[in-house]
Coordinates of C-alpha atoms in Angstrom, one line a residue:
M1 CA -0.4 0.1 0.1
V2 CA 1.4 3.3 -1.2
I3 CA 0.9 6.3 1.6
R4 CA 1.1 9.7 0.7
E5 CA 1.3 12.7 2.7
Y6 CA -1.2 15.7 1.3
E7 CA 2.0 17.9 0.8
G8 CA 1.9 21.3 -2.5
R9 CA 0.1 18.2 -5.0
T10 CA 0.3 15.0 -4.8
E11 CA -1.1 12.6 -7.5
A12 CA -3.4 10.4 -8.3
P13 CA -2.1 6.7 -7.6
G14 CA -1.1 5.5 -10.9
K15 CA -1.3 8.9 -13.4
V16 CA 2.1 9.8 -15.2
L17 CA 3.1 13.4 -15.5
R18 CA 4.2 14.6 -18.8
A19 CA 5.9 17.0 -20.7
P20 CA 4.9 19.4 -22.8
A21 CA 5.6 18.4 -26.1
E22 CA 8.1 20.1 -28.4
P23 CA 6.5 22.5 -30.8
V24 CA 6.3 20.9 -34.1
V25 CA 8.2 23.0 -36.8
S26 CA 4.8 24.7 -38.5
D27 CA 4.7 26.1 -35.6
R28 CA 8.0 27.5 -34.8
L29 CA 7.3 29.2 -38.9
D30 CA 3.8 30.4 -38.0
G31 CA 4.9 31.5 -34.5
L32 CA 7.8 33.2 -36.6
F33 CA 5.9 35.2 -39.5
G34 CA 3.1 36.4 -36.7
G35 CA 5.8 37.7 -35.0
L36 CA 7.2 40.2 -38.1
S37 CA 5.8 43.6 -39.4
A38 CA 3.8 44.4 -42.3
R39 CA 6.7 45.3 -44.6
K40 CA 9.0 41.9 -43.1
R41 CA 5.5 39.5 -44.3
V42 CA 5.1 40.8 -47.9
M43 CA 8.6 40.2 -48.5
A44 CA 8.9 36.6 -47.0
C45 CA 5.7 36.6 -49.5
Q46 CA 6.7 37.8 -52.5
L47 CA 10.5 35.7 -51.4
P48 CA 9.4 32.7 -53.6
V49 CA 8.4 34.1 -56.9
T50 CA 12.2 36.0 -56.5
L51 CA 13.9 33.5 -55.8
T52 CA 12.5 32.3 -59.0
I53 CA 13.5 34.8 -61.0
A54 CA 16.5 34.9 -60.2
L55 CA 17.1 30.4 -60.4
V56 CA 15.5 31.8 -64.2
V57 CA 18.4 33.9 -64.8
A58 CA 20.9 31.3 -63.8
A59 CA 19.8 29.4 -66.3
A60 CA 18.9 31.2 -68.7
A61 CA 22.8 32.5 -69.1
V62 CA 23.4 28.9 -69.2
F63 CA 21.5 27.5 -71.8
S64 CA 19.8 30.0 -74.0
P65 CA 22.4 33.2 -73.6
E66 CA 21.1 35.0 -76.2
T67 CA 17.6 35.5 -74.0
L68 CA 19.5 37.4 -72.4
T69 CA 19.9 40.3 -75.1
N70 CA 15.9 40.2 -75.7
N71 CA 15.4 44.0 -74.8
L72 CA 12.0 42.4 -74.9
F73 CA 12.5 39.8 -71.8
L74 CA 15.1 42.7 -70.0
A75 CA 11.5 44.8 -69.6
A76 CA 10.1 41.8 -68.2
L77 CA 13.1 40.8 -65.8
L78 CA 12.8 44.9 -64.4
F79 CA 9.3 44.1 -63.4
H80 CA 10.4 41.5 -60.9
L81 CA 12.6 43.2 -59.2
A82 CA 10.7 46.8 -59.6
I83 CA 8.2 44.7 -57.9
A84 CA 10.5 43.1 -55.0
A85 CA 12.2 46.7 -54.3
A86 CA 9.0 48.0 -53.3
C87 CA 7.9 45.1 -51.3
A88 CA 10.1 46.5 -49.6
A89 CA 10.0 50.2 -49.7
V90 CA 6.5 51.1 -48.9
P91 CA 5.0 51.2 -45.9
W92 CA 2.2 48.4 -46.3
A93 CA 1.3 49.1 -42.0
R94 CA 0.3 52.5 -43.0
L95 CA -1.7 50.8 -45.9
P96 CA -5.8 49.3 -45.4
A97 CA -5.6 45.9 -44.9
G98 CA -6.5 44.6 -49.1
G99 CA -3.3 46.5 -50.1
F100 CA -1.0 44.0 -50.4
A101 CA -3.2 42.3 -52.9
A102 CA -1.5 44.7 -55.4
I103 CA 2.3 42.5 -55.2
P104 CA 0.8 39.4 -56.1
L105 CA -0.8 40.7 -58.9
L106 CA 1.3 42.6 -60.3
D107 CA 3.5 39.2 -59.9
C108 CA 0.6 37.5 -62.6
L109 CA 1.5 40.2 -65.7
A110 CA 5.3 40.3 -64.7
I111 CA 5.5 37.0 -65.2
G112 CA 3.1 36.6 -68.2
F113 CA 5.3 38.7 -70.3
T114 CA 8.7 36.6 -69.1
R115 CA 7.2 33.4 -70.0
E116 CA 5.4 36.1 -73.4
A117 CA 9.4 37.4 -73.6
G118 CA 11.2 34.3 -73.5
G119 CA 9.4 32.6 -76.3
P120 CA 7.5 28.4 -76.6
A121 CA 11.3 27.4 -74.2
F122 CA 10.1 29.3 -71.0
S123 CA 5.8 28.8 -71.1
V124 CA 6.8 26.6 -67.8
M125 CA 7.2 29.7 -66.2
S126 CA 3.1 29.6 -66.0
M127 CA 3.2 26.8 -63.1
M128 CA 4.6 30.0 -61.3
L129 CA 1.3 31.7 -61.7
V130 CA 0.9 29.1 -58.7
F131 CA 2.4 31.7 -56.1
P132 CA 0.2 34.7 -56.3
V133 CA -2.4 32.9 -56.4
V134 CA -1.9 31.2 -53.5
W135 CA -0.9 34.0 -52.4
L136 CA -4.1 35.8 -53.0
S137 CA -6.8 32.6 -51.7
A138 CA -5.5 31.6 -48.4
Q139 CA -6.7 35.6 -46.8
V140 CA -9.4 35.8 -45.4
R141 CA -11.3 38.0 -47.8
P142 CA -13.8 35.9 -50.0
S143 CA -13.1 38.1 -53.2
M144 CA -9.4 37.9 -53.2
P145 CA -9.2 33.9 -55.6
A146 CA -11.7 36.6 -57.3
L147 CA -8.4 38.5 -58.4
A148 CA -6.3 35.3 -57.8
I149 CA -8.5 34.5 -61.3
A150 CA -8.3 37.7 -62.6
G151 CA -4.5 37.8 -62.3
T152 CA -3.9 34.6 -64.2
I153 CA -6.9 36.2 -66.7
L154 CA -4.3 39.3 -67.0
S155 CA -0.5 37.5 -66.8
T156 CA -1.8 35.5 -70.8
V157 CA -4.1 37.9 -72.7
A158 CA -1.8 41.7 -71.5
P159 CA 1.0 40.3 -73.0
A160 CA -0.9 39.4 -76.3
I161 CA -2.3 42.9 -75.6
V162 CA 0.6 44.8 -75.6
R163 CA 2.5 43.5 -78.7
G164 CA -0.8 43.4 -80.8
S165 CA -0.5 40.1 -82.5
A166 CA -3.3 37.8 -82.4
P167 CA -3.9 34.5 -79.7
A168 CA -3.3 31.5 -82.3
G169 CA -4.2 28.2 -81.3
G170 CA -2.1 27.2 -78.2
S171 CA -2.3 31.0 -77.2
M172 CA -6.1 30.2 -77.4
I173 CA -6.1 26.9 -76.1
R174 CA -3.3 28.2 -72.2
T175 CA -5.6 31.7 -72.6
I176 CA -9.0 29.3 -71.9
I177 CA -6.9 26.4 -69.9
L178 CA -4.8 28.1 -67.6
P179 CA -7.0 29.9 -65.4
L180 CA -9.8 27.6 -65.7
V181 CA -6.4 25.5 -63.6
M182 CA -5.6 27.7 -61.9
S183 CA -9.5 29.1 -60.8
V184 CA -9.4 25.5 -59.6
I185 CA -6.1 25.8 -57.3
A186 CA -7.5 29.0 -56.1
V187 CA -10.9 28.2 -54.7
T188 CA -8.4 24.3 -53.6
A189 CA -6.5 27.2 -51.7
H190 CA -8.5 29.0 -50.2
V191 CA -11.3 26.7 -48.8
V192 CA -8.2 24.7 -47.5
A193 CA -6.7 28.0 -45.8
T194 CA -10.6 28.9 -44.3
T195 CA -10.4 25.1 -43.0
I196 CA -7.2 26.0 -41.1
R197 CA -7.8 28.9 -40.0
R198 CA -10.9 28.3 -38.7
H199 CA -10.2 24.9 -36.1
R200 CA -6.4 27.4 -36.0
T201 CA -9.0 29.4 -34.2
R202 CA -10.7 26.3 -31.9
L203 CA -7.7 25.1 -31.3
L204 CA -7.2 28.4 -30.1
E205 CA -10.0 28.8 -28.0
S206 CA -9.4 24.9 -27.0
E207 CA -6.0 26.1 -25.1
H208 CA -7.7 29.2 -23.7
D209 CA -10.0 27.6 -21.6
L210 CA -8.2 24.2 -21.0
A211 CA -5.7 27.5 -19.9
R212 CA -8.4 29.1 -17.8
A213 CA -9.2 25.6 -15.8
L214 CA -5.6 24.5 -15.2
D215 CA -5.3 28.3 -13.6
E216 CA -8.6 27.3 -11.5
S217 CA -7.9 23.3 -11.2
V218 CA -4.6 24.8 -9.4
R219 CA -6.5 28.2 -7.4
R220 CA -8.9 25.1 -5.7
Q221 CA -5.4 23.0 -5.5
G222 CA -3.3 25.3 -3.4
L223 CA -7.0 26.0 -1.2
L224 CA -7.2 22.3 -1.1
D225 CA -4.1 21.6 0.4
A226 CA -4.3 25.2 3.2
V227 CA -7.9 23.5 4.1
L228 CA -5.9 20.1 4.7
K229 CA -3.1 21.2 6.5
S230 CA -4.8 23.0 8.8
V231 CA -7.0 22.1 9.9
G232 CA -6.6 19.1 12.9
V233 CA -9.3 16.7 11.7
G234 CA -7.8 13.4 9.8
V235 CA -8.6 12.8 5.9
W236 CA -7.7 10.0 4.4
V237 CA -9.2 9.0 0.8
V238 CA -8.9 5.7 0.2
D239 CA -9.6 4.4 -3.3
R240 CA -12.8 1.5 -4.6
R241 CA -10.2 -1.4 -3.6
G242 CA -9.2 0.4 -0.2
R243 CA -6.0 2.2 -0.6
T244 CA -4.8 5.4 -0.2
V245 CA -4.9 7.8 -2.5
L246 CA -3.9 10.6 0.5
A247 CA -3.6 11.2 3.9
N248 CA -3.3 14.6 5.2
K249 CA -0.9 16.7 7.6
A250 CA -2.7 15.7 10.8
M251 CA -2.6 11.7 10.0
H252 CA 0.3 11.3 9.6
A253 CA 1.2 14.1 12.6
D254 CA -1.0 11.6 15.2
A255 CA 0.3 8.3 16.4
A256 CA -2.5 6.0 16.3
L257 CA -3.7 7.3 13.2
A258 CA -0.1 7.1 10.9
G259 CA -0.9 3.7 13.2
I260 CA -3.7 2.9 11.4
L261 CA -3.4 3.6 7.7
E262 CA 0.2 1.5 8.1
S263 CA -1.4 -1.6 9.8
A264 CA -3.0 -4.5 7.6
G265 CA -6.6 -5.5 8.4
G266 CA -6.6 -2.7 10.4
R267 CA -6.1 -4.4 13.8
V268 CA -4.7 -1.5 15.7
L269 CA -8.0 0.3 15.6
L270 CA -10.9 -0.8 18.6
S271 CA -14.2 -1.1 18.6
A272 CA -16.4 1.8 21.5
D273 CA -15.8 -1.3 24.0
R274 CA -12.2 -0.1 24.4
S275 CA -11.4 -3.9 24.1
T276 CA -12.3 -5.7 20.9
P277 CA -10.2 -4.7 17.7
V278 CA -12.3 -4.5 14.4
P279 CA -12.7 -7.3 12.5
A280 CA -10.7 -5.9 8.8
R281 CA -14.3 -6.3 7.3
L282 CA -15.6 -3.6 9.4
H283 CA -12.4 -1.3 9.9
P284 CA -13.3 2.1 8.2
A285 CA -11.5 2.1 4.9
E286 CA -13.0 -1.6 3.6
R287 CA -16.6 0.5 5.1
A288 CA -16.0 2.7 3.1
A289 CA -14.7 1.3 0.3
S290 CA -17.3 -0.5 -0.1
G291 CA -19.9 2.2 -0.9
E292 CA -20.4 2.4 2.3
D293 CA -21.2 6.1 4.1
F294 CA -21.2 6.6 7.5
R295 CA -20.8 9.1 10.7
D296 CA -19.7 10.1 14.0
E297 CA -18.4 6.4 14.7
L298 CA -16.7 5.7 17.7
Y299 CA -13.4 4.0 17.8
W300 CA -10.6 4.0 19.7
A301 CA -6.7 3.7 18.8
G302 CA -3.6 3.7 20.3
P303 CA -1.9 1.8 23.1
A304 CA -3.6 0.3 26.4
D305 CA -2.1 3.5 28.5
R306 CA -3.1 5.0 25.5
Q307 CA -6.1 5.2 23.7
A308 CA -7.3 8.0 22.0
A309 CA -11.6 8.2 20.3
Y310 CA -11.8 8.7 17.1
S311 CA -15.3 9.9 15.5
V312 CA -15.4 8.6 12.8
S313 CA -17.1 9.0 9.7
A314 CA -16.6 8.5 5.9
H315 CA -18.3 9.9 2.9
S316 CA -18.5 7.9 -0.8
F317 CA -18.0 9.6 -4.1
P318 CA -18.2 7.6 -7.4
A319 CA -16.0 7.7 -10.6
K320 CA -16.5 10.2 -12.4
G321 CA -14.7 12.2 -16.2
G322 CA -12.0 9.2 -15.8
Q323 CA -10.9 9.4 -12.6
E324 CA -11.8 6.1 -10.2
G325 CA -13.7 6.7 -7.4
G326 CA -13.9 6.1 -3.8
A327 CA -14.3 7.8 -0.2
V328 CA -13.1 10.7 2.4
I329 CA -12.7 9.6 6.2
T330 CA -12.7 11.9 8.7
F331 CA -10.8 10.9 12.8
V332 CA -11.7 13.4 14.4
D333 CA -10.1 13.2 18.0
V334 CA -13.2 13.4 21.2
T335 CA -10.6 12.2 24.0
S336 CA -11.0 14.6 26.4
L337 CA -14.9 14.8 25.2
I338 CA -15.2 11.1 25.8
G339 CA -13.3 11.7 29.0
A340 CA -15.1 14.2 30.2
L341 CA -18.4 12.7 29.5
A342 CA -18.0 10.0 31.9
A343 CA -16.5 13.3 34.8
K344 CA -20.3 13.9 34.0
D345 CA -21.4 11.1 34.5
N346 CA -19.4 10.0 37.8
F347 CA -20.8 13.0 39.5
V348 CA -23.9 12.9 38.3
A349 CA -23.6 9.2 39.9
T350 CA -21.9 9.8 43.0
V351 CA -24.3 12.9 43.5
S352 CA -27.6 10.9 42.8
H353 CA -26.0 8.3 45.3
E354 CA -25.2 11.0 47.9
L355 CA -28.7 12.1 47.5
R356 CA -30.8 8.1 48.3
T357 CA -29.2 7.8 51.2
P358 CA -30.8 10.3 52.8
L359 CA -34.5 10.7 51.0
T360 CA -34.7 7.2 51.7
S361 CA -34.3 7.9 55.9
I362 CA -36.8 10.8 54.9
L363 CA -39.4 9.0 53.9
G364 CA -37.9 6.2 57.1
Y365 CA -39.4 8.6 59.2
L366 CA -42.4 10.1 56.9
E367 CA -43.3 6.8 58.1
L368 CA -43.1 6.4 61.3
A369 CA -44.7 9.3 62.0
M370 CA -47.6 8.6 59.9
D371 CA -48.0 5.7 62.1
E372 CA -47.6 7.8 65.6
P373 CA -50.4 8.7 66.9
G374 CA -51.5 12.2 67.7
H375 CA -50.4 12.9 63.6
E376 CA -54.1 13.1 62.8
D377 CA -53.9 17.2 61.9
I378 CA -51.6 17.4 59.8
R379 CA -51.7 13.7 57.8
E380 CA -52.5 16.0 54.0
E381 CA -49.2 18.2 55.2
L382 CA -47.3 14.4 55.8
L383 CA -48.5 12.9 52.6
V384 CA -47.7 15.8 50.5
V385 CA -44.1 16.0 51.7
R386 CA -44.1 12.3 51.3
R387 CA -45.4 11.8 48.0
N388 CA -42.6 14.4 46.9
A389 CA -40.0 12.8 48.8
E390 CA -41.0 9.7 47.0
H391 CA -40.7 12.0 42.9
L392 CA -37.5 13.0 44.3
L393 CA -36.1 9.2 45.0
N394 CA -37.1 8.2 41.5
L395 CA -36.1 11.1 39.9
V396 CA -32.2 9.8 41.9
N397 CA -32.7 6.8 41.3
D398 CA -33.3 7.8 37.3
L399 CA -30.3 9.7 37.1
I400 CA -28.0 7.0 38.7
A401 CA -29.8 4.4 35.6
V402 CA -28.8 6.7 33.4
A403 CA -25.5 7.6 34.3
S404 CA -23.8 4.6 34.5
E405 CA -26.3 3.3 31.5
R406 CA -27.7 0.7 33.3
V407 CA -30.6 -0.8 35.4
E408 CA -30.6 -4.0 38.1
L409 CA -33.3 -6.2 37.0
S410 CA -35.4 -8.9 38.7
P411 CA -36.8 -10.6 36.1
E412 CA -40.3 -13.2 36.2
H413 CA -42.4 -14.7 34.9
A414 CA -45.3 -11.9 33.3
D415 CA -47.9 -10.8 31.7
L416 CA -47.6 -7.9 30.2
A417 CA -50.7 -6.8 28.8
R418 CA -51.9 -7.6 32.6
I419 CA -48.9 -4.8 33.4
V420 CA -50.0 -2.9 30.6
T421 CA -53.7 -2.0 31.9
E422 CA -52.5 -1.8 35.2
A423 CA -50.0 1.3 33.8
V424 CA -53.2 2.7 31.8
D425 CA -55.2 2.2 34.8
S426 CA -53.0 4.3 36.7
V427 CA -53.1 6.8 34.9
L428 CA -56.8 7.4 33.8
P429 CA -57.8 10.2 36.5
R430 CA -55.2 11.8 34.9
A431 CA -55.8 12.0 31.3
A432 CA -59.2 12.5 32.7
G433 CA -58.4 16.1 34.5
A434 CA -56.4 16.7 30.8
G435 CA -59.9 16.3 28.8
L436 CA -57.9 13.5 26.5
E437 CA -59.4 10.2 25.3
L438 CA -57.4 6.3 26.4
K439 CA -57.8 4.1 24.1
L440 CA -56.6 0.5 25.0
E441 CA -56.0 -3.2 22.8
V442 CA -53.5 -5.4 24.0
E443 CA -53.8 -9.2 23.4
R444 CA -54.5 -10.7 26.2
P445 CA -52.4 -13.5 27.6
L446 CA -49.2 -12.1 26.6
P447 CA -46.9 -13.9 29.1
A448 CA -42.5 -12.7 29.1
R449 CA -39.5 -12.8 31.2
V450 CA -39.4 -9.8 32.6
D451 CA -39.1 -7.3 35.3
P452 CA -42.1 -6.1 35.9
A453 CA -42.1 -3.2 38.2
R454 CA -38.8 -1.7 35.5
I455 CA -41.6 -2.4 32.8
S456 CA -44.0 -0.2 33.9
Q457 CA -41.8 2.4 34.5
V458 CA -41.5 2.5 31.0
I459 CA -44.9 2.0 30.0
H460 CA -45.5 5.1 32.6
N461 CA -43.4 6.9 30.9
L462 CA -44.3 7.1 27.2
L463 CA -48.2 7.3 29.5
S464 CA -47.3 10.1 30.6
N465 CA -45.1 12.0 27.8
A466 CA -48.4 11.9 25.4
I467 CA -51.3 13.1 27.7
K468 CA -48.6 15.5 28.8
F469 CA -47.6 16.8 24.8
S470 CA -51.4 16.3 23.9
P471 CA -54.0 19.4 24.0
H472 CA -57.5 19.7 25.1
G473 CA -59.4 16.6 23.3
G474 CA -57.0 14.6 21.9
L475 CA -56.5 10.2 22.0
I476 CA -53.5 8.0 23.6
T477 CA -53.9 4.6 22.4
A478 CA -52.0 1.5 23.7
T479 CA -51.2 -1.8 21.9
A480 CA -49.5 -4.6 23.0
R481 CA -49.7 -7.8 20.7
R482 CA -47.7 -10.4 20.0
T483 CA -45.4 -10.4 16.1
E484 CA -42.6 -12.4 14.9
A485 CA -40.1 -9.9 16.1
G486 CA -41.4 -10.6 20.0
L487 CA -43.3 -8.6 21.7
V488 CA -44.1 -5.6 20.7
C489 CA -45.9 -2.6 23.1
S490 CA -46.6 1.0 21.6
I491 CA -48.1 4.7 23.1
S492 CA -49.7 6.8 20.4
D493 CA -50.7 10.3 20.4
T494 CA -52.1 13.0 18.7
G495 CA -49.4 15.6 20.4
I496 CA -47.7 18.0 19.0
G497 CA -44.9 15.8 17.0
M498 CA -41.4 16.1 17.5
S499 CA -39.1 17.6 14.4
G500 CA -36.5 14.5 12.7
E501 CA -33.5 16.6 14.8
E502 CA -35.7 16.3 17.6
Q503 CA -36.3 12.6 17.1
E504 CA -32.5 12.1 17.2
Q505 CA -31.7 13.3 20.6
A506 CA -35.1 12.6 22.0
F507 CA -33.2 9.3 24.0
T508 CA -30.1 11.7 24.6
K509 CA -30.0 12.9 28.8
F510 CA -31.5 15.7 29.6
F511 CA -32.7 16.4 26.2
R512 CA -36.0 19.1 26.3
S513 CA -37.8 19.6 22.8
A514 CA -37.8 23.7 22.3
R515 CA -41.4 23.3 22.3
S516 CA -41.9 21.8 25.7
R517 CA -39.1 24.3 27.2
E518 CA -41.4 27.3 25.5
T519 CA -45.2 26.3 26.8
A520 CA -43.0 25.3 30.1
I521 CA -44.5 22.0 29.7
P522 CA -42.4 20.1 33.6
G523 CA -40.2 17.5 33.0
A524 CA -36.1 16.2 32.8
G525 CA -35.1 15.3 30.2
L526 CA -34.9 11.5 31.7
G527 CA -38.1 9.6 30.6
L528 CA -37.0 8.0 27.9
P529 CA -33.3 7.5 28.1
V530 CA -34.7 5.6 31.1
S531 CA -37.2 3.7 29.0
K532 CA -33.9 2.9 26.8
T533 CA -31.6 1.2 29.4
I534 CA -34.0 -0.3 30.8
V535 CA -35.5 -2.1 27.9
E536 CA -32.0 -2.3 26.0
G537 CA -30.8 -4.4 29.0
H538 CA -34.1 -6.7 28.8
G539 CA -32.6 -7.3 25.3
G540 CA -35.4 -5.0 23.5
S541 CA -35.3 -2.1 21.5
I542 CA -37.3 1.1 21.8
S543 CA -38.0 4.1 18.5
L544 CA -40.1 6.3 18.2
D545 CA -42.5 7.8 14.8
S546 CA -42.7 11.5 15.5
E547 CA -44.9 14.5 13.0
P548 CA -44.9 17.8 14.0
G549 CA -48.1 18.7 14.5
R550 CA -49.2 15.2 14.3
G551 CA -48.5 13.1 17.2
T552 CA -46.2 11.2 18.2
T553 CA -45.7 6.7 18.7
A554 CA -43.6 5.2 20.8
T555 CA -42.8 1.5 21.0
F556 CA -40.4 -1.1 22.8
V557 CA -40.4 -4.2 21.8
L558 CA -38.5 -7.1 24.1
P559 CA -38.2 -10.6 23.1
A560 CA -41.0 -13.5 23.6

């Protein structure tokens, strides 16, 4: 397994960085030509004609010296020289954009006169018309190919007119065929040049888009680098095979987390009980790699004398844009928080134990006082004192149960239907006083091995909540039945209900909804946590199903 710390640029596994390709010759020439001034560009375009004429003069001097004595041929050569001089002398940048077209048109005339002056031996010079024709046709303006064709016609017609000779048969063929051939070349050159120019424009736009995307990617990568380095949360990214893609600095700086990265199968990671090693298939990396999302699960890591607690969450991401999918796993060190919660629970348990002893003594002496003669005139007051002392004792017992997350149970064979019925009967007067209808639906009998007092406490807690949170005229329904899952008991009401967030926190110690605080509904936020502890102590489960304004259904399931 390859582990990479996320420092600066980090590439995904298997990705190879390649150097940019060397520019081809055409790109270099294009770049060189594009950097020239208008005058130098005209001279460069004229250069093929000038060089060809120089070669023609050299060939004539060797193979046909008498041609150089022909005044018309010499005049044509001077015409070419004048055109070349004009290319270098004229300030083309100051002229209109299409002003350079005069040069290739003059080239066509000069080539025509040179061909005519040289005679049949120089008829091959008609091929030189390709240079000015392509020069004109490669321009953006659609009128340029027409000028190229016109120049070709002039190259055949103008010399004959100047010489005053009637065109012969061969001359007529040249007059017709040569413009046709050059017309095809002109149109082809224009189409090819236009297509190349369009593709080049698209390539440039694509390059600009890629450059912008690269700049944005670099900016985002820099931002991600800064975030991952600054946060104190361990961030671990794995692929679909559970292999490490990257791990931030916090993962490597923490010895326990670094051990998780380096271990095989996650044997250094422990479950919430701080002693059971996490099996390989349940390791966060394996679960995340398989596409499972989870959040805020408690794990322990590190040696026994320095164990650290981590809240672990994972979020998977799909494959996209040719990139392999994977998952992001975060490790938040909650050791201090776990310690603070344990200290709080120990404090609550200690104080509760200290309170339970004097309360038990108070209740004992109250019983003695009530049994003694002579207190008949204050018996009602003593009953009020005993009732409140018993309430305090029950509250203290709930605190002890919640703090220790366990209760002492005395299981025995009992009938759940009878327990539910007795609990409903005991709260009937209270429900009637609140203007509520109480409905009982139970199967009989429902034998079970439970602690009757504790299960009765659970049912009383759920009924008490239903009464407190139901408006006048509401309906409360208590049901108990046998199913394949076990013995199911539900308490439903038509009260104010709870939101999804409130349901998630309903079994948290001391939690009370915002509505209950606003309306001053009494309670300590211990009924549901205690009920959960009791039900789970029996091997069962408890859940809520609620919707704001539509009521709540609390359901617990016990083994049959």
